[in-house]
C-alpha cells in the first residue's frame, strides 16, 4: 500500500492534484480521503450544507475543527488513521488530500512505511483575513520536509504534467 499526503493552503489545488493522481493510476485501486471529511459531515448536519465546494462554510469548518481539537487534540488524526486501517485492505493507493498540521503528516509517516508528501503552492486564495490567519492556513508555513513540491500557478495542463512527473518517481 502507498499513501500520498497532500498539503497546501486553501484553494491551492489539493483536490485537483488528488484527482489527477487517481486518473493517472488506472492500474491501481485508489481512494482519496481527508481529515476534513468528518468536519464536513458536521457542517452538513448542523448547517444543512449541501456539500458543494463553492458554498463551503470555511469559517464554520475552522471553528468546528477548533472545537473538536478541544475535545481531543488528536480527534481528526485518530479518525483518519482508523479510516486508513479499513481502506488499506481494499486499496493500493490512499491519497490524503488535506494535511494542514505537522502532526497530521508525521502521524502517518510514523505508522506507515510507503508514504510520500506533496506540498501544493497555489495562487492567492479568496479567504478573508481571519480565515487566512487561522492555524489551519499557517501551521505548515515553516515545514519543509516534503518529498515533492508543486507550484500550481498556471494551466491545468502544466499541473497535470507536474503531477505525472512526480508519479513517475514515486516508489510504488
PDB file of N, CA and C in Angstrom, residues 3-8 14-15 18 31-43 49 53 56 58 61-62 64-66 68-69 72-85 87 94-112 115-118 136 139-140 143 146:
ATOM      1  N   UNK A   3       0.775   5.502   0.463  1.00  0.00           N
ATOM      2  CA  UNK A   3      -0.003   6.646   0.938  1.00  0.00           C
ATOM      3  C   UNK A   3       0.649   7.908   0.389  1.00  0.00           C
ATOM      4  N   UNK A   4      -0.176   8.763  -0.189  1.00  0.00           N
ATOM      5  CA  UNK A   4       0.289  10.066  -0.674  1.00  0.00           C
ATOM      6  C   UNK A   4      -0.457  11.125   0.114  1.00  0.00           C
ATOM      7  N   UNK A   5       0.302  11.982   0.786  1.00  0.00           N
ATOM      8  CA  UNK A   5      -0.283  13.061   1.582  1.00  0.00           C
ATOM      9  C   UNK A   5      -0.104  14.364   0.810  1.00  0.00           C
ATOM     10  N   UNK A   6      -1.191  15.100   0.658  1.00  0.00           N
ATOM     11  CA  UNK A   6      -1.155  16.399   0.001  1.00  0.00           C
ATOM     12  C   UNK A   6      -1.351  17.488   1.051  1.00  0.00           C
ATOM     13  N   UNK A   7      -0.562  18.539   0.957  1.00  0.00           N
ATOM     14  CA  UNK A   7      -0.742  19.681   1.841  1.00  0.00           C
ATOM     15  C   UNK A   7      -0.694  20.949   0.999  1.00  0.00           C
ATOM     16  N   UNK A   8      -1.231  21.996   1.552  1.00  0.00           N
ATOM     17  CA  UNK A   8      -1.246  23.280   0.866  1.00  0.00           C
ATOM     18  C   UNK A   8      -2.331  24.150   1.453  1.00  0.00           C
ATOM     19  N   UNK A  14      -5.294  21.124  -4.004  1.00  0.00           N
ATOM     20  CA  UNK A  14      -5.089  19.803  -3.411  1.00  0.00           C
ATOM     21  C   UNK A  14      -6.059  18.770  -3.967  1.00  0.00           C
ATOM     22  N   UNK A  15      -7.327  19.114  -4.041  1.00  0.00           N
ATOM     23  CA  UNK A  15      -8.309  18.161  -4.569  1.00  0.00           C
ATOM     24  C   UNK A  15      -8.076  17.871  -6.049  1.00  0.00           C
ATOM     25  N   UNK A  18      -5.190  15.496  -6.258  1.00  0.00           N
ATOM     26  CA  UNK A  18      -5.655  14.152  -5.889  1.00  0.00           C
ATOM     27  C   UNK A  18      -6.377  13.496  -7.058  1.00  0.00           C
ATOM     28  N   UNK A  31      -8.070   5.617  -3.569  1.00  0.00           N
ATOM     29  CA  UNK A  31      -9.128   6.335  -2.854  1.00  0.00           C
ATOM     30  C   UNK A  31      -8.530   7.615  -2.297  1.00  0.00           C
ATOM     31  N   UNK A  32      -9.324   8.671  -2.288  1.00  0.00           N
ATOM     32  CA  UNK A  32      -8.918   9.926  -1.681  1.00  0.00           C
ATOM     33  C   UNK A  32      -9.745  10.128  -0.421  1.00  0.00           C
ATOM     34  N   UNK A  33      -9.055  10.369   0.683  1.00  0.00           N
ATOM     35  CA  UNK A  33      -9.709  10.634   1.962  1.00  0.00           C
ATOM     36  C   UNK A  33      -9.167  11.945   2.509  1.00  0.00           C
ATOM     37  N   UNK A  34      -9.837  12.469   3.533  1.00  0.00           N
ATOM     38  CA  UNK A  34      -9.367  13.741   4.073  1.00  0.00           C
ATOM     39  C   UNK A  34      -9.644  13.849   5.565  1.00  0.00           C
ATOM     40  N   UNK A  35      -8.821  14.640   6.201  1.00  0.00           N
ATOM     41  CA  UNK A  35      -9.065  14.955   7.608  1.00  0.00           C
ATOM     42  C   UNK A  35     -10.386  15.713   7.737  1.00  0.00           C
ATOM     43  N   UNK A  36     -10.668  16.580   6.787  1.00  0.00           N
ATOM     44  CA  UNK A  36     -11.844  17.451   6.877  1.00  0.00           C
ATOM     45  C   UNK A  36     -13.163  16.736   6.606  1.00  0.00           C
ATOM     46  N   UNK A  37     -13.118  15.507   6.137  1.00  0.00           N
ATOM     47  CA  UNK A  37     -14.383  14.834   5.799  1.00  0.00           C
ATOM     48  C   UNK A  37     -15.312  14.743   7.005  1.00  0.00           C
ATOM     49  N   UNK A  38     -14.766  14.526   8.176  1.00  0.00           N
ATOM     50  CA  UNK A  38     -15.605  14.444   9.371  1.00  0.00           C
ATOM     51  C   UNK A  38     -16.162  15.814   9.748  1.00  0.00           C
ATOM     52  N   UNK A  39     -15.360  16.861   9.543  1.00  0.00           N
ATOM     53  CA  UNK A  39     -15.848  18.215   9.810  1.00  0.00           C
ATOM     54  C   UNK A  39     -16.946  18.589   8.821  1.00  0.00           C
ATOM     55  N   UNK A  40     -16.769  18.182   7.584  1.00  0.00           N
ATOM     56  CA  UNK A  40     -17.782  18.476   6.560  1.00  0.00           C
ATOM     57  C   UNK A  40     -19.091  17.770   6.863  1.00  0.00           C
ATOM     58  N   UNK A  41     -19.019  16.576   7.423  1.00  0.00           N
ATOM     59  CA  UNK A  41     -20.253  15.880   7.829  1.00  0.00           C
ATOM     60  C   UNK A  41     -20.964  16.661   8.917  1.00  0.00           C
ATOM     61  N   UNK A  42     -20.208  17.206   9.864  1.00  0.00           N
ATOM     62  CA  UNK A  42     -20.825  18.044  10.893  1.00  0.00           C
ATOM     63  C   UNK A  42     -21.495  19.251  10.256  1.00  0.00           C
ATOM     64  N   UNK A  43     -20.836  19.889   9.289  1.00  0.00           N
ATOM     65  CA  UNK A  43     -21.406  21.059   8.614  1.00  0.00           C
ATOM     66  C   UNK A  43     -22.691  20.694   7.884  1.00  0.00           C
ATOM     67  N   UNK A  49     -25.730  22.163   5.138  1.00  0.00           N
ATOM     68  CA  UNK A  49     -24.909  22.463   3.967  1.00  0.00           C
ATOM     69  C   UNK A  49     -25.010  21.315   2.994  1.00  0.00           C
ATOM     70  N   UNK A  53     -18.628  22.473  -2.834  1.00  0.00           N
ATOM     71  CA  UNK A  53     -17.357  23.140  -2.525  1.00  0.00           C
ATOM     72  C   UNK A  53     -17.428  24.652  -2.760  1.00  0.00           C
ATOM     73  N   UNK A  56     -18.745  26.247   0.445  1.00  0.00           N
ATOM     74  CA  UNK A  56     -18.145  25.683   1.653  1.00  0.00           C
ATOM     75  C   UNK A  56     -18.139  26.712   2.779  1.00  0.00           C
ATOM     76  N   UNK A  58     -16.323  27.817   5.198  1.00  0.00           N
ATOM     77  CA  UNK A  58     -14.947  27.690   5.690  1.00  0.00           C
ATOM     78  C   UNK A  58     -14.788  28.150   7.137  1.00  0.00           C
ATOM     79  N   UNK A  61     -16.163  25.550   9.367  1.00  0.00           N
ATOM     80  CA  UNK A  61     -15.303  24.366   9.390  1.00  0.00           C
ATOM     81  C   UNK A  61     -14.071  24.612  10.263  1.00  0.00           C
ATOM     82  N   UNK A  62     -13.517  25.816  10.189  1.00  0.00           N
ATOM     83  CA  UNK A  62     -12.378  26.140  11.049  1.00  0.00           C
ATOM     84  C   UNK A  62     -12.801  26.148  12.522  1.00  0.00           C
ATOM     85  N   UNK A  64     -15.400  24.544  13.951  1.00  0.00           N
ATOM     86  CA  UNK A  64     -15.728  23.202  14.450  1.00  0.00           C
ATOM     87  C   UNK A  64     -14.455  22.370  14.583  1.00  0.00           C
ATOM     88  N   UNK A  65     -13.489  22.624  13.719  1.00  0.00           N
ATOM     89  CA  UNK A  65     -12.194  21.959  13.853  1.00  0.00           C
ATOM     90  C   UNK A  65     -11.511  22.341  15.154  1.00  0.00           C
ATOM     91  N   UNK A  66     -11.560  23.618  15.490  1.00  0.00           N
ATOM     92  CA  UNK A  66     -11.010  24.075  16.769  1.00  0.00           C
ATOM     93  C   UNK A  66     -11.735  23.403  17.933  1.00  0.00           C
ATOM     94  N   UNK A  68     -13.442  20.452  18.001  1.00  0.00           N
ATOM     95  CA  UNK A  68     -13.149  19.021  18.179  1.00  0.00           C
ATOM     96  C   UNK A  68     -11.733  18.816  18.711  1.00  0.00           C
ATOM     97  N   UNK A  69     -10.813  19.736  18.401  1.00  0.00           N
ATOM     98  CA  UNK A  69      -9.456  19.639  18.970  1.00  0.00           C
ATOM     99  C   UNK A  69      -9.481  19.902  20.472  1.00  0.00           C
ATOM    100  N   UNK A  72     -10.562  16.566  21.880  1.00  0.00           N
ATOM    101  CA  UNK A  72      -9.428  15.640  21.806  1.00  0.00           C
ATOM    102  C   UNK A  72      -8.483  16.178  20.739  1.00  0.00           C
ATOM    103  N   UNK A  73      -7.281  16.547  21.121  1.00  0.00           N
ATOM    104  CA  UNK A  73      -6.325  17.149  20.203  1.00  0.00           C
ATOM    105  C   UNK A  73      -6.018  16.246  19.004  1.00  0.00           C
ATOM    106  N   UNK A  74      -6.207  14.949  19.173  1.00  0.00           N
ATOM    107  CA  UNK A  74      -5.925  14.014  18.081  1.00  0.00           C
ATOM    108  C   UNK A  74      -7.202  13.432  17.476  1.00  0.00           C
ATOM    109  N   UNK A  75      -8.302  14.102  17.683  1.00  0.00           N
ATOM    110  CA  UNK A  75      -9.606  13.643  17.209  1.00  0.00           C
ATOM    111  C   UNK A  75      -9.576  13.299  15.717  1.00  0.00           C
ATOM    112  N   UNK A  76      -9.200  14.260  14.889  1.00  0.00           N
ATOM    113  CA  UNK A  76      -9.200  14.040  13.445  1.00  0.00           C
ATOM    114  C   UNK A  76      -8.084  13.089  13.021  1.00  0.00           C
ATOM    115  N   UNK A  77      -6.947  13.169  13.683  1.00  0.00           N
ATOM    116  CA  UNK A  77      -5.836  12.260  13.376  1.00  0.00           C
ATOM    117  C   UNK A  77      -6.258  10.822  13.627  1.00  0.00           C
ATOM    118  N   UNK A  78      -6.839  10.576  14.794  1.00  0.00           N
ATOM    119  CA  UNK A  78      -7.269   9.211  15.114  1.00  0.00           C
ATOM    120  C   UNK A  78      -8.329   8.708  14.143  1.00  0.00           C
ATOM    121  N   UNK A  79      -9.258   9.570  13.779  1.00  0.00           N
ATOM    122  CA  UNK A  79     -10.297   9.174  12.816  1.00  0.00           C
ATOM    123  C   UNK A  79      -9.677   8.802  11.469  1.00  0.00           C
ATOM    124  N   UNK A  80      -8.737   9.603  11.013  1.00  0.00           N
ATOM    125  CA  UNK A  80      -8.124   9.323   9.718  1.00  0.00           C
ATOM    126  C   UNK A  80      -7.283   8.046   9.773  1.00  0.00           C
ATOM    127  N   UNK A  81      -6.550   7.842  10.846  1.00  0.00           N
ATOM    128  CA  UNK A  81      -5.766   6.609  10.978  1.00  0.00           C
ATOM    129  C   UNK A  81      -6.679   5.383  10.990  1.00  0.00           C
ATOM    130  N   UNK A  82      -7.832   5.512  11.616  1.00  0.00           N
ATOM    131  CA  UNK A  82      -8.807   4.413  11.592  1.00  0.00           C
ATOM    132  C   UNK A  82      -9.314   4.188  10.173  1.00  0.00           C
ATOM    133  N   UNK A  83      -9.572   5.263   9.447  1.00  0.00           N
ATOM    134  CA  UNK A  83     -10.003   5.135   8.055  1.00  0.00           C
ATOM    135  C   UNK A  83      -8.944   4.412   7.234  1.00  0.00           C
ATOM    136  N   UNK A  84      -7.678   4.786   7.418  1.00  0.00           N
ATOM    137  CA  UNK A  84      -6.594   4.129   6.672  1.00  0.00           C
ATOM    138  C   UNK A  84      -6.557   2.645   6.993  1.00  0.00           C
ATOM    139  N   UNK A  85      -6.739   2.286   8.260  1.00  0.00           N
ATOM    140  CA  UNK A  85      -6.721   0.871   8.644  1.00  0.00           C
ATOM    141  C   UNK A  85      -7.799   0.074   7.914  1.00  0.00           C
ATOM    142  N   UNK A  87      -9.334   1.093   4.910  1.00  0.00           N
ATOM    143  CA  UNK A  87      -9.129   1.185   3.462  1.00  0.00           C
ATOM    144  C   UNK A  87      -7.892   0.449   2.962  1.00  0.00           C
ATOM    145  N   UNK A  94      -3.718   5.203  -1.122  1.00  0.00           N
ATOM    146  CA  UNK A  94      -4.595   6.068  -0.338  1.00  0.00           C
ATOM    147  C   UNK A  94      -4.018   7.477  -0.421  1.00  0.00           C
ATOM    148  N   UNK A  95      -4.841   8.394  -0.900  1.00  0.00           N
ATOM    149  CA  UNK A  95      -4.432   9.799  -1.011  1.00  0.00           C
ATOM    150  C   UNK A  95      -5.123  10.573   0.107  1.00  0.00           C
ATOM    151  N   UNK A  96      -4.340  11.230   0.932  1.00  0.00           N
ATOM    152  CA  UNK A  96      -4.878  12.100   1.979  1.00  0.00           C
ATOM    153  C   UNK A  96      -4.769  13.514   1.428  1.00  0.00           C
ATOM    154  N   UNK A  97      -5.911  14.113   1.151  1.00  0.00           N
ATOM    155  CA  UNK A  97      -5.919  15.329   0.330  1.00  0.00           C
ATOM    156  C   UNK A  97      -5.767  16.646   1.078  1.00  0.00           C
ATOM    157  N   UNK A  98      -5.602  16.614   2.392  1.00  0.00           N
ATOM    158  CA  UNK A  98      -5.699  17.912   3.086  1.00  0.00           C
ATOM    159  C   UNK A  98      -4.924  18.019   4.392  1.00  0.00           C
ATOM    160  N   UNK A  99      -3.697  17.560   4.446  1.00  0.00           N
ATOM    161  CA  UNK A  99      -2.921  17.722   5.680  1.00  0.00           C
ATOM    162  C   UNK A  99      -2.671  19.207   5.927  1.00  0.00           C
ATOM    163  N   UNK A 100      -2.964  19.659   7.135  1.00  0.00           N
ATOM    164  CA  UNK A 100      -2.815  21.076   7.484  1.00  0.00           C
ATOM    165  C   UNK A 100      -1.901  21.307   8.675  1.00  0.00           C
ATOM    166  N   UNK A 101      -1.509  20.215   9.367  1.00  0.00           N
ATOM    167  CA  UNK A 101      -0.667  20.327  10.554  1.00  0.00           C
ATOM    168  C   UNK A 101       0.491  19.340  10.455  1.00  0.00           C
ATOM    169  N   UNK A 102       1.606  19.676  11.083  1.00  0.00           N
ATOM    170  CA  UNK A 102       2.773  18.802  11.095  1.00  0.00           C
ATOM    171  C   UNK A 102       2.401  17.431  11.651  1.00  0.00           C
ATOM    172  N   UNK A 103       1.613  17.409  12.722  1.00  0.00           N
ATOM    173  CA  UNK A 103       1.228  16.134  13.335  1.00  0.00           C
ATOM    174  C   UNK A 103       0.423  15.268  12.368  1.00  0.00           C
ATOM    175  N   UNK A 104      -0.359  15.910  11.492  1.00  0.00           N
ATOM    176  CA  UNK A 104      -1.164  15.146  10.535  1.00  0.00           C
ATOM    177  C   UNK A 104      -0.281  14.437   9.514  1.00  0.00           C
ATOM    178  N   UNK A 105       0.849  15.009   9.215  1.00  0.00           N
ATOM    179  CA  UNK A 105       1.804  14.370   8.305  1.00  0.00           C
ATOM    180  C   UNK A 105       2.617  13.330   9.061  1.00  0.00           C
ATOM    181  N   UNK A 106       3.168  13.742  10.198  1.00  0.00           N
ATOM    182  CA  UNK A 106       4.069  12.860  10.935  1.00  0.00           C
ATOM    183  C   UNK A 106       3.401  11.601  11.460  1.00  0.00           C
ATOM    184  N   UNK A 107       2.150  11.694  11.874  1.00  0.00           N
ATOM    185  CA  UNK A 107       1.481  10.501  12.422  1.00  0.00           C
ATOM    186  C   UNK A 107       1.372   9.407  11.368  1.00  0.00           C
ATOM    187  N   UNK A 108       1.154   9.779  10.134  1.00  0.00           N
ATOM    188  CA  UNK A 108       1.058   8.792   9.047  1.00  0.00           C
ATOM    189  C   UNK A 108       2.450   8.266   8.710  1.00  0.00           C
ATOM    190  N   UNK A 109       3.419   9.159   8.632  1.00  0.00           N
ATOM    191  CA  UNK A 109       4.786   8.738   8.302  1.00  0.00           C
ATOM    192  C   UNK A 109       5.362   7.807   9.377  1.00  0.00           C
ATOM    193  N   UNK A 110       4.981   8.027  10.630  1.00  0.00           N
ATOM    194  CA  UNK A 110       5.470   7.180  11.719  1.00  0.00           C
ATOM    195  C   UNK A 110       4.831   5.800  11.707  1.00  0.00           C
ATOM    196  N   UNK A 111       3.588   5.713  11.262  1.00  0.00           N
ATOM    197  CA  UNK A 111       2.858   4.449  11.326  1.00  0.00           C
ATOM    198  C   UNK A 111       3.011   3.598  10.070  1.00  0.00           C
ATOM    199  N   UNK A 112       3.222   4.233   8.920  1.00  0.00           N
ATOM    200  CA  UNK A 112       3.271   3.508   7.658  1.00  0.00           C
ATOM    201  C   UNK A 112       4.593   3.763   6.948  1.00  0.00           C
ATOM    202  N   UNK A 115       5.195   6.199   2.295  1.00  0.00           N
ATOM    203  CA  UNK A 115       4.460   7.473   2.341  1.00  0.00           C
ATOM    204  C   UNK A 115       5.239   8.542   1.579  1.00  0.00           C
ATOM    205  N   UNK A 116       4.547   9.268   0.731  1.00  0.00           N
ATOM    206  CA  UNK A 116       5.119  10.430   0.049  1.00  0.00           C
ATOM    207  C   UNK A 116       4.276  11.650   0.383  1.00  0.00           C
ATOM    208  N   UNK A 117       4.947  12.783   0.589  1.00  0.00           N
ATOM    209  CA  UNK A 117       4.251  14.020   0.953  1.00  0.00           C
ATOM    210  C   UNK A 117       4.506  15.054  -0.135  1.00  0.00           C
ATOM    211  N   UNK A 118       3.410  15.612  -0.655  1.00  0.00           N
ATOM    212  CA  UNK A 118       3.474  16.609  -1.715  1.00  0.00           C
ATOM    213  C   UNK A 118       2.863  17.910  -1.213  1.00  0.00           C
ATOM    214  N   UNK A 136      -5.069  26.616  10.642  1.00  0.00           N
ATOM    215  CA  UNK A 136      -5.123  25.620   9.559  1.00  0.00           C
ATOM    216  C   UNK A 136      -4.478  26.129   8.279  1.00  0.00           C
ATOM    217  N   UNK A 139      -0.104  26.706   9.937  1.00  0.00           N
ATOM    218  CA  UNK A 139       0.661  25.728  10.734  1.00  0.00           C
ATOM    219  C   UNK A 139       1.820  25.099   9.970  1.00  0.00           C
ATOM    220  N   UNK A 140       1.712  24.993   8.663  1.00  0.00           N
ATOM    221  CA  UNK A 140       2.779  24.361   7.878  1.00  0.00           C
ATOM    222  C   UNK A 140       3.685  25.370   7.173  1.00  0.00           C
ATOM    223  N   UNK A 143       7.238  24.305   7.629  1.00  0.00           N
ATOM    224  CA  UNK A 143       7.512  22.877   7.444  1.00  0.00           C
ATOM    225  C   UNK A 143       8.135  22.700   6.071  1.00  0.00           C
ATOM    226  N   UNK A 146       9.132  18.050   2.766  1.00  0.00           N
ATOM    227  CA  UNK A 146       8.264  17.470   1.737  1.00  0.00           C
ATOM    228  C   UNK A 146       9.105  16.630   0.796  1.00  0.00           C
TER     229      UNK A 146
END
